[in-house]
Short mmCIF file of C-alpha atoms in Angstrom, two decimals:
data_model
loop_
_atom_site.label_atom_id
_atom_site.label_comp_id
_atom_site.label_asym_id
_atom_site.label_seq_id
_atom_site.Cartn_x
_atom_site.Cartn_y
_atom_site.Cartn_z
CA UNK A 1 0.00 0.00 0.00
CA UNK A 2 1.28 3.43 -0.85
CA UNK A 3 1.37 6.25 -3.40
CA UNK A 4 2.14 5.75 -7.05
CA UNK A 5 5.69 5.24 -8.21
CA UNK A 6 7.22 3.93 -4.96
CA UNK A 7 8.03 0.43 -6.20
CA UNK A 8 5.02 -1.76 -5.44
CA UNK A 9 4.92 -3.30 -8.91
CA UNK A 10 8.71 -3.45 -9.14
CA UNK A 11 8.75 -5.47 -5.92
CA UNK A 12 6.39 -7.99 -7.50
CA UNK A 13 8.65 -8.24 -10.56
CA UNK A 14 11.71 -8.76 -8.38
CA UNK A 15 9.92 -11.44 -6.35
CA UNK A 16 8.85 -13.29 -9.49
CA UNK A 17 12.40 -13.18 -10.82
CA UNK A 18 13.83 -14.36 -7.49
CA UNK A 19 11.37 -17.20 -6.89
CA UNK A 20 10.87 -18.47 -10.43
CA UNK A 21 14.02 -17.17 -12.19
CA UNK A 22 12.09 -15.03 -14.65
CA UNK A 23 9.95 -11.90 -14.62
CA UNK A 24 7.62 -13.73 -17.00
CA UNK A 25 6.34 -15.58 -13.94
CA UNK A 26 4.61 -12.34 -12.95
CA UNK A 27 0.95 -12.19 -13.91
CA UNK A 28 -0.28 -8.60 -13.64
CA UNK A 29 -4.00 -7.92 -13.64
CA UNK A 30 -5.09 -4.29 -13.75
CA UNK A 31 -8.17 -4.04 -11.56
CA UNK A 32 -9.27 -0.79 -13.21
CA UNK A 33 -10.50 -3.10 -15.97
CA UNK A 34 -12.78 -4.89 -13.50
CA UNK A 35 -14.92 -2.04 -12.24
CA UNK A 36 -18.18 -3.40 -13.67
CA UNK A 37 -20.30 -6.26 -12.34
CA UNK A 38 -20.08 -8.27 -15.56
CA UNK A 39 -16.27 -8.13 -15.52
CA UNK A 40 -16.20 -11.08 -13.09
CA UNK A 41 -16.63 -13.37 -16.09
CA UNK A 42 -13.33 -12.08 -17.48
CA UNK A 43 -11.51 -13.51 -14.47
CA UNK A 44 -13.02 -17.00 -14.43
CA UNK A 45 -14.40 -17.22 -17.97
CA UNK A 46 -17.66 -16.46 -19.73
CA UNK A 47 -20.72 -18.63 -18.92
CA UNK A 48 -21.66 -21.44 -21.34
CA UNK A 49 -23.23 -20.13 -24.52
CA UNK A 50 -21.57 -16.72 -24.30
CA UNK A 51 -18.82 -15.36 -26.51
CA UNK A 52 -15.38 -16.31 -25.18
CA UNK A 53 -16.57 -19.34 -23.22
CA UNK A 54 -13.91 -21.63 -24.70
CA UNK A 55 -11.10 -19.14 -24.07
CA UNK A 56 -11.27 -19.36 -20.28
CA UNK A 57 -10.76 -16.56 -17.76
CA UNK A 58 -7.84 -14.17 -17.64
CA UNK A 59 -7.00 -15.30 -14.11
CA UNK A 60 -7.98 -18.96 -14.09
CA UNK A 61 -6.61 -19.86 -17.51
CA UNK A 62 -3.30 -18.13 -16.84
CA UNK A 63 -2.79 -19.92 -13.52
CA UNK A 64 -3.94 -23.24 -14.97
CA UNK A 65 -1.22 -23.00 -17.63
CA UNK A 66 1.42 -21.50 -15.32
CA UNK A 67 0.73 -22.82 -11.80
CA UNK A 68 4.00 -21.41 -10.41
CA UNK A 69 3.61 -17.66 -10.59
CA UNK A 70 3.35 -14.36 -8.76
CA UNK A 71 -0.13 -12.92 -9.25
CA UNK A 72 -0.32 -9.13 -9.01
CA UNK A 73 -3.74 -7.52 -8.62
CA UNK A 74 -2.94 -3.87 -9.25
CA UNK A 75 -5.04 -1.15 -7.55
CA UNK A 76 -7.59 -3.53 -6.07
CA UNK A 77 -9.70 -0.72 -4.63
CA UNK A 78 -11.00 -0.13 -8.18
CA UNK A 79 -12.47 -3.63 -8.55
CA UNK A 80 -16.22 -4.25 -8.37
CA UNK A 81 -17.50 -5.79 -5.13
CA UNK A 82 -18.42 -9.02 -6.96
CA UNK A 83 -14.79 -9.40 -8.00
CA UNK A 84 -13.84 -9.44 -4.32
CA UNK A 85 -15.96 -12.57 -3.90
CA UNK A 86 -13.50 -14.33 -6.20
CA UNK A 87 -10.63 -12.98 -4.10
CA UNK A 88 -12.24 -14.35 -0.94
CA UNK A 89 -12.49 -17.83 -2.42
CA UNK A 90 -8.89 -17.79 -3.68
CA UNK A 91 -7.48 -16.44 -0.42
CA UNK A 92 -9.52 -18.78 1.76
CA UNK A 93 -9.55 -22.08 -0.16
CA UNK A 94 -6.55 -21.62 -2.45
CA UNK A 95 -8.62 -22.65 -5.44
CA UNK A 96 -11.45 -21.48 -7.65
CA UNK A 97 -13.69 -23.14 -10.24
CA UNK A 98 -13.72 -21.62 -13.71
CA UNK A 99 -16.70 -21.31 -16.04
CA UNK A 100 -15.99 -24.73 -17.54
CA UNK A 101 -16.15 -26.47 -14.18
CA UNK A 102 -12.40 -26.99 -13.83
CA UNK A 103 -10.81 -26.44 -10.42
CA UNK A 104 -7.77 -24.18 -10.62
CA UNK A 105 -5.32 -24.40 -7.72
CA UNK A 106 -3.44 -21.37 -6.40
CA UNK A 107 -1.37 -23.29 -3.87
CA UNK A 108 1.85 -22.67 -5.83
CA UNK A 109 1.26 -18.97 -6.41
CA UNK A 110 2.18 -15.86 -4.47
CA UNK A 111 -0.61 -13.28 -4.48
CA UNK A 112 0.21 -9.59 -4.20
CA UNK A 113 -2.39 -6.83 -4.20
CA UNK A 114 -1.52 -3.16 -4.47
CA UNK A 115 -3.63 -0.22 -3.40
CA UNK A 116 -3.34 3.56 -3.30
CA UNK A 117 -5.83 3.82 -0.42
CA UNK A 118 -4.51 6.12 2.29
CA UNK A 119 -1.76 7.57 0.09
CA UNK A 120 -2.65 11.09 1.15
CA UNK A 121 -1.61 10.28 4.72
CA UNK A 122 1.77 9.08 3.50
CA UNK A 123 2.42 12.17 1.40
CA UNK A 124 1.23 14.57 4.11
CA UNK A 125 3.52 13.24 6.84
CA UNK A 126 5.02 15.79 9.22
CA UNK A 127 8.75 15.84 8.42
CA UNK A 128 9.51 17.07 11.94
CA UNK A 129 8.36 13.82 13.56
CA UNK A 130 10.96 11.16 14.44
CA UNK A 131 11.10 8.52 11.71
CA UNK A 132 9.79 5.66 13.86
CA UNK A 133 6.89 7.74 15.17
CA UNK A 134 6.06 8.94 11.66
CA UNK A 135 6.08 5.39 10.27
CA UNK A 136 3.78 4.13 13.03
CA UNK A 137 1.41 7.05 12.52
CA UNK A 138 1.35 6.53 8.77
CA UNK A 139 0.63 2.81 9.02
CA UNK A 140 -2.17 3.37 11.53
CA UNK A 141 -3.84 5.98 9.32
CA UNK A 142 -3.40 3.93 6.16
CA UNK A 143 -4.88 0.83 7.80
CA UNK A 144 -7.83 2.86 9.09
CA UNK A 145 -8.40 4.10 5.54
CA UNK A 146 -8.20 0.53 4.22
CA UNK A 147 -10.77 -0.69 6.75
CA UNK A 148 -13.15 2.01 5.57
CA UNK A 149 -12.86 0.76 1.97
CA UNK A 150 -12.44 -3.02 2.16
CA UNK A 151 -14.75 -5.52 3.84
CA UNK A 152 -13.58 -7.14 7.10
CA UNK A 153 -13.70 -10.66 5.66
CA UNK A 154 -11.31 -9.54 2.93
CA UNK A 155 -8.94 -7.73 5.30
CA UNK A 156 -8.75 -10.79 7.56
CA UNK A 157 -7.61 -13.04 4.71
CA UNK A 158 -4.55 -10.96 3.85
CA UNK A 159 -1.41 -12.28 5.54
CA UNK A 160 0.68 -9.11 5.56
CA UNK A 161 0.24 -5.40 4.91
CA UNK A 162 3.26 -3.41 3.72
CA UNK A 163 3.11 0.38 3.64
CA UNK A 164 5.51 1.99 1.17
CA UNK A 165 7.00 5.34 2.13
CA UNK A 166 7.70 8.12 -0.41
CA UNK A 167 11.09 7.86 -2.07
CA UNK A 168 13.82 10.21 -0.86
CA UNK A 169 16.54 11.79 -2.99
CA UNK A 170 19.10 9.07 -2.33
CA UNK A 171 16.63 6.40 -3.41
CA UNK A 172 15.72 8.40 -6.52
CA UNK A 173 19.40 8.65 -7.45
CA UNK A 174 19.73 4.89 -6.98
CA UNK A 175 16.82 4.37 -9.36
CA UNK A 176 18.44 6.71 -11.88
CA UNK A 177 21.54 4.54 -11.60
CA UNK A 178 19.50 1.42 -12.31
CA UNK A 179 17.87 3.02 -15.34
CA UNK A 180 21.23 4.16 -16.65
CA UNK A 181 22.57 0.67 -16.11
CA UNK A 182 19.89 -0.71 -18.40
CA UNK A 183 20.77 1.86 -21.05
CA UNK A 184 24.44 0.96 -20.66
CA UNK A 185 23.61 -2.68 -21.24
CA UNK A 186 21.65 -1.89 -24.41
CA UNK A 187 24.54 0.20 -25.72
CA UNK A 188 27.05 -2.46 -24.74
CA UNK A 189 25.24 -4.85 -27.06
CA UNK A 190 26.19 -2.41 -29.84
CA UNK A 191 29.81 -2.25 -28.71
CA UNK A 192 29.33 1.22 -27.22
CA UNK A 193 30.48 1.91 -23.69
CA UNK A 194 28.52 4.58 -21.83
CA UNK A 195 30.35 6.38 -19.03
CA UNK A 196 28.06 8.29 -16.66
CA UNK A 197 29.33 10.85 -14.18
CA UNK A 198 27.90 11.39 -10.71
CA UNK A 199 26.84 14.87 -11.84
CA UNK A 200 24.69 13.38 -14.60
CA UNK A 201 22.99 11.03 -12.13
CA UNK A 202 22.36 13.89 -9.70
CA UNK A 203 21.00 16.10 -12.47
CA UNK A 204 18.58 13.47 -13.77
CA UNK A 205 17.45 12.79 -10.23
CA UNK A 206 16.80 16.49 -9.65
CA UNK A 207 14.81 16.98 -12.84
CA UNK A 208 12.79 13.81 -12.44
CA UNK A 209 12.11 14.00 -8.70
CA UNK A 210 8.49 14.49 -7.68
CA UNK A 211 7.33 13.20 -4.27
CA UNK A 212 3.75 12.89 -5.55
CA UNK A 213 4.65 10.59 -8.44
CA UNK A 214 7.67 8.75 -7.08
CA UNK A 215 10.04 7.18 -9.57
CA UNK A 216 7.74 7.33 -12.59
CA UNK A 217 8.94 10.77 -13.77
CA UNK A 218 12.55 9.66 -13.28
CA UNK A 219 12.05 6.58 -15.43
CA UNK A 220 10.22 8.53 -18.13
CA UNK A 221 12.80 11.32 -18.11
CA UNK A 222 15.80 9.01 -18.26
CA UNK A 223 14.33 6.84 -20.98
CA UNK A 224 13.23 9.90 -22.92
CA UNK A 225 16.58 11.68 -22.86
CA UNK A 226 19.37 9.15 -22.75
CA UNK A 227 18.69 7.28 -25.99
CA UNK A 228 18.49 10.59 -27.89
CA UNK A 229 21.39 12.66 -29.17
CA UNK A 230 21.50 14.86 -26.08
CA UNK A 231 24.47 13.02 -24.67
CA UNK A 232 27.99 14.29 -24.98
CA UNK A 233 29.80 11.68 -27.05
CA UNK A 234 33.58 11.64 -26.82
CA UNK A 235 35.16 9.26 -29.29
CA UNK A 236 38.34 7.82 -27.91
CA UNK A 237 41.18 6.02 -29.64
CA UNK A 238 40.21 2.58 -28.35
CA UNK A 239 38.83 -0.60 -29.77
CA UNK A 240 35.38 0.45 -28.60
CA UNK A 241 33.41 3.66 -28.83
CA UNK A 242 32.98 5.32 -25.46
CA UNK A 243 30.17 7.73 -24.69
CA UNK A 244 30.62 10.05 -21.72
CA UNK A 245 27.33 11.33 -20.35
CA UNK A 246 27.63 14.43 -18.22
CA UNK A 247 25.08 16.77 -16.74
CA UNK A 248 25.85 19.45 -19.33
CA UNK A 249 24.41 17.10 -21.91
CA UNK A 250 20.99 17.96 -20.52
CA UNK A 251 21.33 21.62 -19.54
CA UNK A 252 23.59 24.52 -20.43
CA UNK A 253 23.44 25.74 -16.84
CA UNK A 254 25.24 22.75 -15.31
#
């Protein structure tokens, strides 16, 4: 639970990669697509005689074919109340029956649900409070907000609640470093070595930092600028091309 861009989905990806050796083991279901009552059939399959009956449900068919997976229900507060009935069955019994009468087991899956409920309490934290006190206050307020939105029988079936704090500048810079590392790898495949200075990392972190949107602006900014010809390329007399990226590549003022 927490505001957008703080790493909830990235955690699910990392867990899938760690447990099943591939991010493809992550099954992400956007609950904003399940806001209507009839959308329940998309999870477990359309009833007999309806279009799409033979295709199976988005949830049940995926788990039936890949029983070892991390299932991510993204922004669950947006789902219709009837969809939560499916959640209750999965969380309680570890299985659900699809529209074709087949029992699909979830015993080998890890289920993660994300929510933005209570995010305003996280973003409005008093910076003058000691960190431990602030964290306890935030979690209490977020859980109170969750109880006002989700039914008790649903809350009781969740094993653990994790509240994500807003990212600070050091964490943002670390994320910039990760993004740059991915760009470096792509360039390395083309025999180009990208050298990035600390000033460039700091500059990207400054331009992309927004406490309300977390790391999303950083990712968009880095991906939008680095692959373009806004880098300072210095060709060196070596067997490989080396590209030195400095902060002045993005602004004349740095």
